[in-house]
Structure formats: C-alpha cells, structure tokens
Coordinates of C-alpha atoms in Angstrom, one line a residue:
X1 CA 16.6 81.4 -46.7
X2 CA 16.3 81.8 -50.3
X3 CA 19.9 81.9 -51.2
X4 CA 20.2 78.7 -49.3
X5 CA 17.1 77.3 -51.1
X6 CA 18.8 78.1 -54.7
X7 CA 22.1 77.0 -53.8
X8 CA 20.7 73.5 -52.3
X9 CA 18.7 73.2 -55.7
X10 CA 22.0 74.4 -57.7
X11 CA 24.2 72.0 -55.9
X12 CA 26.1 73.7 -53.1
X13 CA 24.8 72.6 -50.1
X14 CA 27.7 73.4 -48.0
X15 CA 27.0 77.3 -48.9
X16 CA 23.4 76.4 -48.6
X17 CA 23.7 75.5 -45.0
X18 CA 26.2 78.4 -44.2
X19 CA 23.1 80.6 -45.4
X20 CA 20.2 78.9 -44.0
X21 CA 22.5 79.0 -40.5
X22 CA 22.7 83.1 -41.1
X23 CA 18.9 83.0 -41.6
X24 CA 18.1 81.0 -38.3
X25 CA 20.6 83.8 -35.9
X26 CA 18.8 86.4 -37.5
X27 CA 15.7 85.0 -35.5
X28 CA 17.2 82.3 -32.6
X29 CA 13.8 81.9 -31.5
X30 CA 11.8 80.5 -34.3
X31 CA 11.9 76.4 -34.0
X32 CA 10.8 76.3 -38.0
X33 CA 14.4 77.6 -39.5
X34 CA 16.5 75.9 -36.5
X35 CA 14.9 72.8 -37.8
X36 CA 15.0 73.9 -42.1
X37 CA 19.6 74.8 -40.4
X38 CA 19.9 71.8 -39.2
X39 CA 18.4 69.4 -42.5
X40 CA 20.4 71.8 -44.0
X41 CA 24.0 70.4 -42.1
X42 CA 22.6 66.8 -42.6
X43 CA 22.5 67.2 -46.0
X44 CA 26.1 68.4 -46.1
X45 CA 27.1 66.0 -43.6
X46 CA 28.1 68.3 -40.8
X47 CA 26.4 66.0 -38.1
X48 CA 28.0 67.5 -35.1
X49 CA 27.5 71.1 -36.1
X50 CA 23.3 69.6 -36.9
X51 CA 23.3 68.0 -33.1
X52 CA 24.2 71.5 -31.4
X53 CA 21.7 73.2 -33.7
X54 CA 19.0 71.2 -32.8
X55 CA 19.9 70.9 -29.4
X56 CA 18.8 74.7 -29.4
X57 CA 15.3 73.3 -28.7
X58 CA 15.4 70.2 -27.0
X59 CA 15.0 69.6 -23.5
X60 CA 17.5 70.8 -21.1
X61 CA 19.8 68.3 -19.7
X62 CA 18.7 65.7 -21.6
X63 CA 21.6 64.7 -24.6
X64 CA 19.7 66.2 -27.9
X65 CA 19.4 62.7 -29.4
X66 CA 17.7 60.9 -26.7
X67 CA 15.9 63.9 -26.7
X68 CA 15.3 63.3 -30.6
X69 CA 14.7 59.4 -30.1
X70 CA 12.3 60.1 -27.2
X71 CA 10.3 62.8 -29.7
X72 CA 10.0 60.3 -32.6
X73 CA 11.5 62.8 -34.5
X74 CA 11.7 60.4 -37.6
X75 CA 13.1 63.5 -40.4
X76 CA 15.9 63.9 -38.2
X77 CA 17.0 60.2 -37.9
X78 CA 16.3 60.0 -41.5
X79 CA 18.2 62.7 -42.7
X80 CA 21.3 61.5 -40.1
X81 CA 20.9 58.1 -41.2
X82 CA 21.5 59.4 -44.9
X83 CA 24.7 61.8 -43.8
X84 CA 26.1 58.9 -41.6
X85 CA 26.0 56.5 -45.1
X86 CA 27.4 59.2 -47.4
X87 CA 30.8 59.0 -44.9
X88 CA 30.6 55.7 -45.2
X89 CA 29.9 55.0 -41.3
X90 CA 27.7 52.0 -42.0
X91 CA 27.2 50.7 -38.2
X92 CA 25.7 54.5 -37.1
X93 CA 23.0 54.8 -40.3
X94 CA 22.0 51.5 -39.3
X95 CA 21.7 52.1 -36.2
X96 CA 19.1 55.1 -36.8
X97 CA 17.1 53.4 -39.3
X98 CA 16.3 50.6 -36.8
X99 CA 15.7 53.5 -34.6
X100 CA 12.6 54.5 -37.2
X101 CA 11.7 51.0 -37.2
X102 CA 11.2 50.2 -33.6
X103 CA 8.9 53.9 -33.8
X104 CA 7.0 52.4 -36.1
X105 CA 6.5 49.1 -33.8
X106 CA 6.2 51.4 -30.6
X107 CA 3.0 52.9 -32.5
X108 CA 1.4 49.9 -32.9
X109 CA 2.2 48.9 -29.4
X110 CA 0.5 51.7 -28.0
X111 CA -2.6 50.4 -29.6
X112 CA -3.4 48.0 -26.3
X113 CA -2.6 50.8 -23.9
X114 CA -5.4 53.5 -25.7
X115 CA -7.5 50.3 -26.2
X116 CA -9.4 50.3 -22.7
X117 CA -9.2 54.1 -22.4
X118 CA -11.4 54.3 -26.2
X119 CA -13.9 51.8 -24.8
X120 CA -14.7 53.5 -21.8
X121 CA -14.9 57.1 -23.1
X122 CA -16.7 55.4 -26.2
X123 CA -14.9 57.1 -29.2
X124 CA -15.4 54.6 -31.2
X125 CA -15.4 56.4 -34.8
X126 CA -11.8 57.8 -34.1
X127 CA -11.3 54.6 -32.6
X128 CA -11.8 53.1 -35.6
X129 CA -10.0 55.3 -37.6
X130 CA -6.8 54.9 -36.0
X131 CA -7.7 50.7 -36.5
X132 CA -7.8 51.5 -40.0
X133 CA -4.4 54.1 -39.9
X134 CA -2.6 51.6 -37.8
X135 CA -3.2 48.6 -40.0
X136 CA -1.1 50.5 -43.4
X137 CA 1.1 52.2 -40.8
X138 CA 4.0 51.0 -42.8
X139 CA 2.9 53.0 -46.1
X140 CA 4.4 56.2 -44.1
X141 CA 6.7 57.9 -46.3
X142 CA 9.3 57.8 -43.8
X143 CA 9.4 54.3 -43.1
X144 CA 9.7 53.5 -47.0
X145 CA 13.0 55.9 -47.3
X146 CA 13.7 54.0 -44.0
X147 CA 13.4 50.7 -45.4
X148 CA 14.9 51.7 -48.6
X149 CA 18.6 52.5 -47.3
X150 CA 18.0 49.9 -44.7
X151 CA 18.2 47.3 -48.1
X152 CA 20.7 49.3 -49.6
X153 CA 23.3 49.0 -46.5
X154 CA 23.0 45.1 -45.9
X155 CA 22.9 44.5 -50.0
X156 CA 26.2 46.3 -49.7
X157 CA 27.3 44.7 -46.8
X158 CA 26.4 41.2 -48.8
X159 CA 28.3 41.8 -51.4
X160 CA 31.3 43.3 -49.5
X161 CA 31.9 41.3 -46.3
X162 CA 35.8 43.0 -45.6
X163 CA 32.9 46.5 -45.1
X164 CA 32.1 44.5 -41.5
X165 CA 35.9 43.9 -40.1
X166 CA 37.2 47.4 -41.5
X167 CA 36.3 50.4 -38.7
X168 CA 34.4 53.0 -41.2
X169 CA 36.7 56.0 -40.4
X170 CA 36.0 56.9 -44.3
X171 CA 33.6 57.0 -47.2
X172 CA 34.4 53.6 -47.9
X173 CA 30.9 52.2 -48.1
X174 CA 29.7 54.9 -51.1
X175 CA 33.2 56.0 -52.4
X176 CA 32.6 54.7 -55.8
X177 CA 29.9 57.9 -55.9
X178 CA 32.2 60.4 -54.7
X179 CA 34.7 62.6 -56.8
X180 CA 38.3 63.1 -55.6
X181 CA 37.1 66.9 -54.0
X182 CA 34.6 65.7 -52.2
X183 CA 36.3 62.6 -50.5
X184 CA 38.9 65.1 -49.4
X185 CA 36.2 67.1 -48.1
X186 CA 34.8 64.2 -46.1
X187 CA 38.1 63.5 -45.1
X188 CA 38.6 67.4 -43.9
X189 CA 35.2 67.1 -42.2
X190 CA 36.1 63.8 -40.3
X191 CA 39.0 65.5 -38.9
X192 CA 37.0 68.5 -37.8
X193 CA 34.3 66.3 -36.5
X194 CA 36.6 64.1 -34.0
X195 CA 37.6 67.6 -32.5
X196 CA 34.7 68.8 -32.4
X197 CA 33.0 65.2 -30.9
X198 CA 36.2 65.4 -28.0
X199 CA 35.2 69.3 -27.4
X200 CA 32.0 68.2 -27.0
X201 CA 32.4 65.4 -24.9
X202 CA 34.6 67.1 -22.6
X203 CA 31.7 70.4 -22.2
X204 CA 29.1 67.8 -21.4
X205 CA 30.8 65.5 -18.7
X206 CA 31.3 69.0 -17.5
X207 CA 28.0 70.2 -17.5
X208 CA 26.7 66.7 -16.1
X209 CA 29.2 66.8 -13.2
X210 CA 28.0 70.3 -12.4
X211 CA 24.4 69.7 -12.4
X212 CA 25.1 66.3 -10.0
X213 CA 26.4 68.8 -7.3
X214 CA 23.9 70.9 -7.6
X215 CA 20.3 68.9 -7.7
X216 CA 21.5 67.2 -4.5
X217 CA 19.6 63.8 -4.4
X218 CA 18.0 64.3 -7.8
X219 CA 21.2 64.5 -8.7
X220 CA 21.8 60.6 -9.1
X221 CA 18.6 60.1 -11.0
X222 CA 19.1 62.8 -13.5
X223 CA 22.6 60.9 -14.4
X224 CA 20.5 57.7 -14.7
X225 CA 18.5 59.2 -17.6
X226 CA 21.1 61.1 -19.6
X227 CA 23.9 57.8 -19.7
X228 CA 20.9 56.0 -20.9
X229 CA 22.2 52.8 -23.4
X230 CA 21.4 53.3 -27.1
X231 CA 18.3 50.7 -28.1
X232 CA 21.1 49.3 -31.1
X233 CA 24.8 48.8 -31.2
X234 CA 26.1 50.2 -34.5
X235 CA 29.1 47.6 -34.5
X236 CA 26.6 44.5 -33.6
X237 CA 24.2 45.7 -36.4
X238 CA 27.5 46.2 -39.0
X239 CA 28.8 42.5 -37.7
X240 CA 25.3 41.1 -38.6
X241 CA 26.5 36.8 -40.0
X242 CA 22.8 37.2 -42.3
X243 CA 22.2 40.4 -44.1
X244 CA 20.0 39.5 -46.9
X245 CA 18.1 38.2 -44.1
X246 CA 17.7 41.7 -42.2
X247 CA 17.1 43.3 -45.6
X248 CA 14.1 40.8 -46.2
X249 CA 12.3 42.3 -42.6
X250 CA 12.7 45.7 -43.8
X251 CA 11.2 44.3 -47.5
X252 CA 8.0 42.5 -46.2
X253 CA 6.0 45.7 -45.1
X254 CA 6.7 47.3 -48.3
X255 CA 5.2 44.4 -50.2
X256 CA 2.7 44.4 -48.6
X257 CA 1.7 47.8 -47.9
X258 CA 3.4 49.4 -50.8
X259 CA 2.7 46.9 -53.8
X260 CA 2.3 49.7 -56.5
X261 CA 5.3 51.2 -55.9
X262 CA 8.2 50.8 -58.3
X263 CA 11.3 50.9 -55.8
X264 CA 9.3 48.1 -53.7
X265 CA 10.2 45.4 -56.0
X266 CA 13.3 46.7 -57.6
X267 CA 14.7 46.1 -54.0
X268 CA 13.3 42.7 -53.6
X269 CA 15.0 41.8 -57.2
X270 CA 18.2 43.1 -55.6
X271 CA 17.7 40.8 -52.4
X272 CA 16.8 37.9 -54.1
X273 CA 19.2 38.0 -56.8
X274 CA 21.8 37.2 -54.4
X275 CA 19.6 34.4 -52.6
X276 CA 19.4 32.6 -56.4
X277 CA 15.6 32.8 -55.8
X278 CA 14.8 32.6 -59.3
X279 CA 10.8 32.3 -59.0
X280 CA 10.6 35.6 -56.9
X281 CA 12.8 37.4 -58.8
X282 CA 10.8 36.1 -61.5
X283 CA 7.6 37.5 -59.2
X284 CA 9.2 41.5 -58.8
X285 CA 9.8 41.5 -62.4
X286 CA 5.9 40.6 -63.5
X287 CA 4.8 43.3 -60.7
X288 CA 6.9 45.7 -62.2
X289 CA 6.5 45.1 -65.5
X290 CA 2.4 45.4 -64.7
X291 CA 3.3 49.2 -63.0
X292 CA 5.1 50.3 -65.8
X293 CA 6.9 48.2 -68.7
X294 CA 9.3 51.0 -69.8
X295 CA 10.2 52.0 -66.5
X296 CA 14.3 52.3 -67.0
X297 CA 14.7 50.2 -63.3
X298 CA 12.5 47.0 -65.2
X299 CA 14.6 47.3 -68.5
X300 CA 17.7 46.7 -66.2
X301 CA 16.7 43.8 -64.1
X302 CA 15.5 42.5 -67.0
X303 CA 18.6 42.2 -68.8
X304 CA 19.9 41.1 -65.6
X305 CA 17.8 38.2 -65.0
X306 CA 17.7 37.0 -68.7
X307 CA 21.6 36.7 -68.6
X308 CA 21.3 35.2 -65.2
X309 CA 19.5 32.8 -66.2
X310 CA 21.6 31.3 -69.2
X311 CA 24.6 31.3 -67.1
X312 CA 22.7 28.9 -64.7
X313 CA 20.6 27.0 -66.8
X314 CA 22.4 24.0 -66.7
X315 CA 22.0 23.9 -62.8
X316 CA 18.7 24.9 -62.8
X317 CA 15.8 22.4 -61.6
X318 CA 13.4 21.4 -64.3
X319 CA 10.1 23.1 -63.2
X320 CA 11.7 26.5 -62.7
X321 CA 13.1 26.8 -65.7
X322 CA 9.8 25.5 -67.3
X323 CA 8.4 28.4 -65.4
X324 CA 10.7 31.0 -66.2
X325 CA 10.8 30.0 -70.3
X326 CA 7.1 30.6 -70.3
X327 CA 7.0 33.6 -68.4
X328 CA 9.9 35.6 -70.1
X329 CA 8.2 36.0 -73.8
X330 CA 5.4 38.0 -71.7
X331 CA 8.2 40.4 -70.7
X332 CA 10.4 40.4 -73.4
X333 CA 7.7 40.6 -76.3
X334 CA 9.6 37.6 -78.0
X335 CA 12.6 39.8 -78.8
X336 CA 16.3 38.4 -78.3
X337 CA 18.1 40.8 -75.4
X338 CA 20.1 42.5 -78.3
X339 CA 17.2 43.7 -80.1
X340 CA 15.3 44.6 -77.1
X341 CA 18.0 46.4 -75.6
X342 CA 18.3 48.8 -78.8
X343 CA 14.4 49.0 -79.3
X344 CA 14.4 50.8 -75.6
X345 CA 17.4 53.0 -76.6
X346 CA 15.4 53.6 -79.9
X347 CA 12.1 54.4 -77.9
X348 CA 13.5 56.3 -75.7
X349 CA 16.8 57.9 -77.2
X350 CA 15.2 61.7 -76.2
X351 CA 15.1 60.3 -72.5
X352 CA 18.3 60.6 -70.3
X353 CA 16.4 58.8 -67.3
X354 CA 15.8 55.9 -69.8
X355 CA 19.2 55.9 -71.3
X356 CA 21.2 55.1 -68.4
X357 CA 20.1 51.9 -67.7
X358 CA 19.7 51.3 -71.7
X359 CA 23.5 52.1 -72.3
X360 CA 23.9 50.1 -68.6
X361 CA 22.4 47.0 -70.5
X362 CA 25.0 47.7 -73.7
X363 CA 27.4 47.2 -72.2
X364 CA 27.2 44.4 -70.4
X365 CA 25.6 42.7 -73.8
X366 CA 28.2 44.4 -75.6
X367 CA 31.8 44.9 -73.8
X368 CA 33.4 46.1 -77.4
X369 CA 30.4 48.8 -77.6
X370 CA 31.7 50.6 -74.7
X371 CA 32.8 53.7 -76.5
X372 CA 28.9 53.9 -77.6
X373 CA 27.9 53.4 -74.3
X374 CA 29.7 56.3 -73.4
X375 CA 28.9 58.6 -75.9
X376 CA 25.2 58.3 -75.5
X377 CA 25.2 58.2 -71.7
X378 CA 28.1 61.2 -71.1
X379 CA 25.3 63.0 -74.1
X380 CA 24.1 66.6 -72.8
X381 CA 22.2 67.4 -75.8
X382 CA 19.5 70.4 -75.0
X383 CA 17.1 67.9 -76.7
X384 CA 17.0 65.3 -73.8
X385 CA 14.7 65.2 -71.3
X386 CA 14.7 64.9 -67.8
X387 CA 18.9 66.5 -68.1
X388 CA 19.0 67.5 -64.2
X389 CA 21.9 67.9 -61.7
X390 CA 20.3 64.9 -60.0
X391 CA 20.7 62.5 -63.0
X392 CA 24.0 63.6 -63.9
X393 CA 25.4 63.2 -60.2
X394 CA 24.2 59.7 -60.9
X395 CA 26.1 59.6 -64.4
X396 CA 29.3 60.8 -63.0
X397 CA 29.0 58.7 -59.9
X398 CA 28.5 55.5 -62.3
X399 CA 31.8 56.5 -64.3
X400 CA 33.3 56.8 -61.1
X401 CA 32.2 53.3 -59.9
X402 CA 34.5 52.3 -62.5
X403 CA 31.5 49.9 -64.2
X404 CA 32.5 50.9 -67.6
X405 CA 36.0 50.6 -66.6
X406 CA 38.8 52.9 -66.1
X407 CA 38.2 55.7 -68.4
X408 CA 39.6 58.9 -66.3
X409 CA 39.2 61.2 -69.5
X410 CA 35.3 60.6 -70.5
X411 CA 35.1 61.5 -66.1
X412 CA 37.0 64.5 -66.6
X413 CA 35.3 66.0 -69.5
X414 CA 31.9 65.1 -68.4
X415 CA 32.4 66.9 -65.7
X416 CA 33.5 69.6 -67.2
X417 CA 30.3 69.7 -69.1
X418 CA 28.3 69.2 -66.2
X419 CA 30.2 72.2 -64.5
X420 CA 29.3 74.2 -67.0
X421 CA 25.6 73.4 -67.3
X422 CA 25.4 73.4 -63.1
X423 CA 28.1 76.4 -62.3
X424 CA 27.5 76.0 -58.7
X425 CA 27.0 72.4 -57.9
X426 CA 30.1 71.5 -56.1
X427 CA 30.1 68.4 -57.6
X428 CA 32.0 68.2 -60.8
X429 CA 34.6 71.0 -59.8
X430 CA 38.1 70.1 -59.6
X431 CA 40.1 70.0 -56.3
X432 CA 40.1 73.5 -54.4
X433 CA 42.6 75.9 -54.1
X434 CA 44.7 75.9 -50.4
X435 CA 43.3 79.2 -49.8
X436 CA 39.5 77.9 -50.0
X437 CA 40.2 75.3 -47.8
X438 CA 41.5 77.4 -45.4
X439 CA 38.2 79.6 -45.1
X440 CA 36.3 76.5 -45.1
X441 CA 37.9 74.9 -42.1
X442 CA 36.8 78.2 -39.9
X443 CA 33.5 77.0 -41.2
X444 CA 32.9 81.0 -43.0
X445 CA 30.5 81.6 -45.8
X446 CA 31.9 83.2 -49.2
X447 CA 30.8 87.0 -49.1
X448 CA 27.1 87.8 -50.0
X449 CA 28.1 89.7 -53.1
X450 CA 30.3 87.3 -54.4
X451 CA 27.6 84.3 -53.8
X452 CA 25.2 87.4 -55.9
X453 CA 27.7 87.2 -58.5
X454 CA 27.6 83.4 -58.6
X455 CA 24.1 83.2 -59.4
X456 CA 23.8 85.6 -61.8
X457 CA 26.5 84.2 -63.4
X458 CA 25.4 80.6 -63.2
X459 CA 21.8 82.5 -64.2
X460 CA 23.4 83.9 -67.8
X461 CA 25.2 80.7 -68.8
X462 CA 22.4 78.5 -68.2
X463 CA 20.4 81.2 -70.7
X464 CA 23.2 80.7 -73.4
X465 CA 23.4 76.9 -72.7
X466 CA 19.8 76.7 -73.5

C-alpha cells in the first residue's frame, strides 16, 4: 500500500493500482483496501476491472452498481463520474453525477417520512439537529465536486454542440489535456474494456439464467430487481437542447450554500459568460474579488470580462454599461489591462500558480508576446513556488490545448523537463516501447525490484534537481 501511495503521488497511477490490487489479495477479506483497489482503478480509468473489485462486497445477485446506487455510495459515483469524463464518455459521467444529485434530494425527502416517527418518540434535540444539517445539505464536499464537473460537462457541451451527435467511443471531450501516450493508452484500454464488458455480460446473463431455475417462483421476482432501468439515460442527458440551463441547477446550491468559496463563482462567470449576462458576471467577479483579489482564477476572468466588454460596448444597453464603468475601477485599481496584467506577473513572478493565468492574460493582450508567455509559464526555476506535478500536468495540458498555438517544440521540451523533475509520472514520457505494451495488456505489474529501483532513482535526481 505504500508503493501504490508514492507512485499515485509520483504520477503513475496505473502501477499505483497494480500495487494497491497486490495489497488487497494479500488480505481478500478486509472491505477498507478493496475499497482504497478500486479508487485506485477509477483513478486510472480501469472502470470494468473497479466494478468486479467492488462487486467483491456487494450484495449477491444484485448487479454491483444498483448495488452501489442503492448504498448511496457517493465516492464511488464520484470517482466513476471523473474516469468516465477523462475517456471522454460524456453521456455515462453525467449520468452518475445526477445520480449524486437525486441522493442528495432523496435525503431531504426522507425528512417527511422520519418526521412523525421524531414526534412521537420525542427526539427532538436530534431532531433538530438533522433540521439544521438538512437545511446546508448541499455544502457536502461531494455534492460540490459533483456540481463542479456537472458545470464543466454542459459548459463543454455549450461550446461544442457536434460533442452531442458524435457517439464518445474516445477521449474526445478532454483530448486537448491528454498527451499522444496516454490517448493511445485510452485507446488500448477501450479496446480491452469492450471485451472485457462482452465477457462480462455474457457470465452474468449466465448467472441470472441459472439462479431463475433454481429459486423456483422467486425466481421471477429476483429478475424483476436485477433488470432494474437506470434513474437517467446517458444519451438523453448528452442530447440535452439547454445546457447552460442544467449547469445553472447544479450552480444555485453552491451560491447559496457555498458563497465563500472561490470555484463557486468562477463557475457561475463561466455559465454566464456564454448567456451575455453582463450584470452577474459583473456580480461573481465582486464576490470573488472580496474572497481574495490576487487569486490567479479572478485575475483571469477579469481580463476576460474587461475585453468582453469593449468588444460589445457598442451593443450594450445604457444602464449596464453605466453599471459596469463604475464598478470596474474598484477591481481594477484604475490601472489599464496592460499595466495590471504585468503588476500581477510583477507581484507574483516567484508564484507558478499565479503565473499561469498571468502569462494566460499576455497573451491574449499581447499575441506578438507569445514567446514571453512561453518562457515564463514553460519556467521550472527551483525558486518558484507551488512547482508540483499537479500544476505542471495543467501547464502541459494547456500547450496541448493548442491556446498558445501550435508550438510542438516548447511541448516537447517541457516535458522533458517535467520528466526529469517527476521521473515517474507517466505523463510527460514519450510513447512506449512494443514490448511494454505488451505486459501491459496482460494487465502485470513491473517487477518489485525494478519499481525499488524507480524510486530510488526518481529519489536521487530530485535531490540533485533541488
């Protein structure tokens, strides 16, 4: 379990999983590491191979995701939902985060049914404290990550309507994140994962057809329960005509429950932007800019919305754009974009989390400036803070995205430099060798020494990098 923990943290969560899965057969009977084995395939997007771990536990005869669904077992849905939009299978993570969602609305259902029962047994102080638990309900954790990708999904969906018609066999949705290695990987895995999903098909009509025969009458019932309907189509939610407006349902909770949280209005900028509500996404910017005016997500918008704005002023009506010209000083400190742009990058030039958005913001002020842009975002100076494997994922993924156009080299020697910083994140190495493949596709961990060697390796050169 600790290898796996390192190698998660270092980047290789395919060997993570391998390891955590060799942890949970050394003890088949402990629920705790079948549950840590099968986050652990989520998070390296081997759903199938998660399902049959998990279905280790669940109830017998009973399909392991009804089983899941009937449990509320929220981390699971969450962590599929997240796999499912990695591979670009938009329909399926929607349809688990509205899973979440109607949890979260069963919960406070159940509030008339325990209603009479309170009253009569006269609990009342835990009565009330479930009152007071039920009214922030929404402020759980999981229902903001929920919520979160929810918004994410239909903003993409927004902006890329042909994502609705096209059947998501592919990383289409997130491919601008993805490397060249790992969309063959996904590819591989998709493969693997149709055979697998046939094999498993086939074992289970079995099994059902087997069980019929031999529960007599009961027989008939129990088929009732296990072909139960999902609650949510995955194509009906992916054909949705209005997906700003399903973003919006997802966004109203966390306003209201989650007001001091940063990512709560940085999501309704991104709705709203594309709704031309100018006077709300005025509103997110002065609630974030009262959390935290050098937060690097409110320097962005910012920029955003000031250049938004001249582009449309001509068509905008008179009393917004009286609003919005005596608002903006308060948020810009008086400064053109140009000089507020390079105070932040001045500010905060030690900072890598603030320079991405900073450089970002360059750019699109400056298209001529882009080989600055570059320089100081693609920067892996030991003197900048907040240089980890997360932030340059995000980096690389943004050179990828091609949104400071096409410039394959800067990709290639960033990750290079990336490689070397994070030896083991699987990442930013190049395409692998046929013979690699080959032990991956029987799904068999690298040999313990040689993962031993691996860290101690990655172990020294971090040492000499630093």
């Amino acid at each position: 379990m600790l290898k796996a923990k390192i190698l998660k943290h270092a980047g290789d969560i395919e060997q993570a999983a391998m390891f955590m899965n060799e942890a949970r057969t050394l003890d088949t009977a402990d629920r705790f590491v079948n549950c840590k084995c099968a986050k652990y395939y989520l998070r390296s997007s081997a759903i199938d191979t998660a399902i049959e771990t998990a279905a280790l536990f669940t109830r017998e005869g009973l399909p392991p995701l009804q089983t899941m669904d009937e449990m509320q077992c929220m981390w699971f849905q969450l962590e599929m939902a997240r796999a499912f939009h990695r591979l670009g299978k938009l329909g399926e993570a929607l349809q688990k985060l509205h899973e979440i969602d109607q949890h979260f609305v069963d919960i406070i259902d159940d509030q008339f049914d325990f209603h009479t029962y309170c009253m009569r047994k006269m609990t009342l102080r835990a009565y009330i404290g479930v009152l007071k638990l039920e009214d922030k309900l929404r402020d759980h954790p999981f229902y903001s990550a929920c919520a979160k990708l929810a918004i994410e999904i239909y903003v993409y969906l927004h902006d890329n309507p042909s994502a609705k018609s096209a059947k998501l066999n592919g990383p289409t949705a997130p491919e601008e994140q993805l490397s060249a290695s790992e969309l063959k990987k996904l590819h591989r895995k998709q493969k693997k994962a149709q055979l697998k999903a046939q094999a498993a098909k086939a074992a289970e009509e079995k099994t059902r057809e087997s069980k019929t025969h031999g529960k007599g009458g009961g027989g008939e019932e129990d088929k009732k329960v296990e072909e139960r309907e999902p609650k949510f189509d995955p194509d009906k939610l992916l054909q949705t005509d209005k997906p700003l407006e399903e973003a919006v349902k997802f966004l109203v909770p966390l306003q209201t429950l989650s007001p001091g949280n940063v990512a709560t209005h940085t999501l309704a900028y991104e709705i709203h932007s594309r709704r031309r509500r100018f006077l709300i996404m005025l509103q997110a910017l002065k609630r974030l800019h009262a959390i935290d005016p050098d937060d690097g997500d409110f320097h962005r918008i910012l920029v955003d919305f000031v250049l938004t704005v001249e582009t449309t002023r001509a068509s905008l009506p008179e009393p917004v754009l009286e609003v919005i010209t005596g608002t903006l000083p308060g948020l810009t400190g008086g400064l053109e974009l140009t000089q507020l742009n390079q105070r932040f990058l001045d500010e905060h030039q030690h900072s890598l989390p603030h320079l991405i958005p900073g450089c970002r913001a360059l750019y699109r002020l400056y298209p001529d400036a882009k080989e600055r842009a570059l320089s100081c975002i693609c920067s892996l100076s030991d003197k900048l803070r907040g240089r980890t494997l997360k932030r340059c994922i995000e980096i690389h993924s943004l050179l990828q995205s091609g949104e400071f156009g096409d410039y394959s080299d800067h990709i290639k020697s960033y990750a290079r430099s990336c490689s070397a910083l994070f030896p083991l994140a699987t990442t930013f190495k190049p395409t692998e060798p046929p013979d690699k493949q080959k032990a991956e596709s029987r799904n068999e961990p690298l040999a313990s020494n040689s993962i031993d060697q691996d860290l101690s390796s990655a172990t020294e050169q971090r040492l000499n990098l630093d």
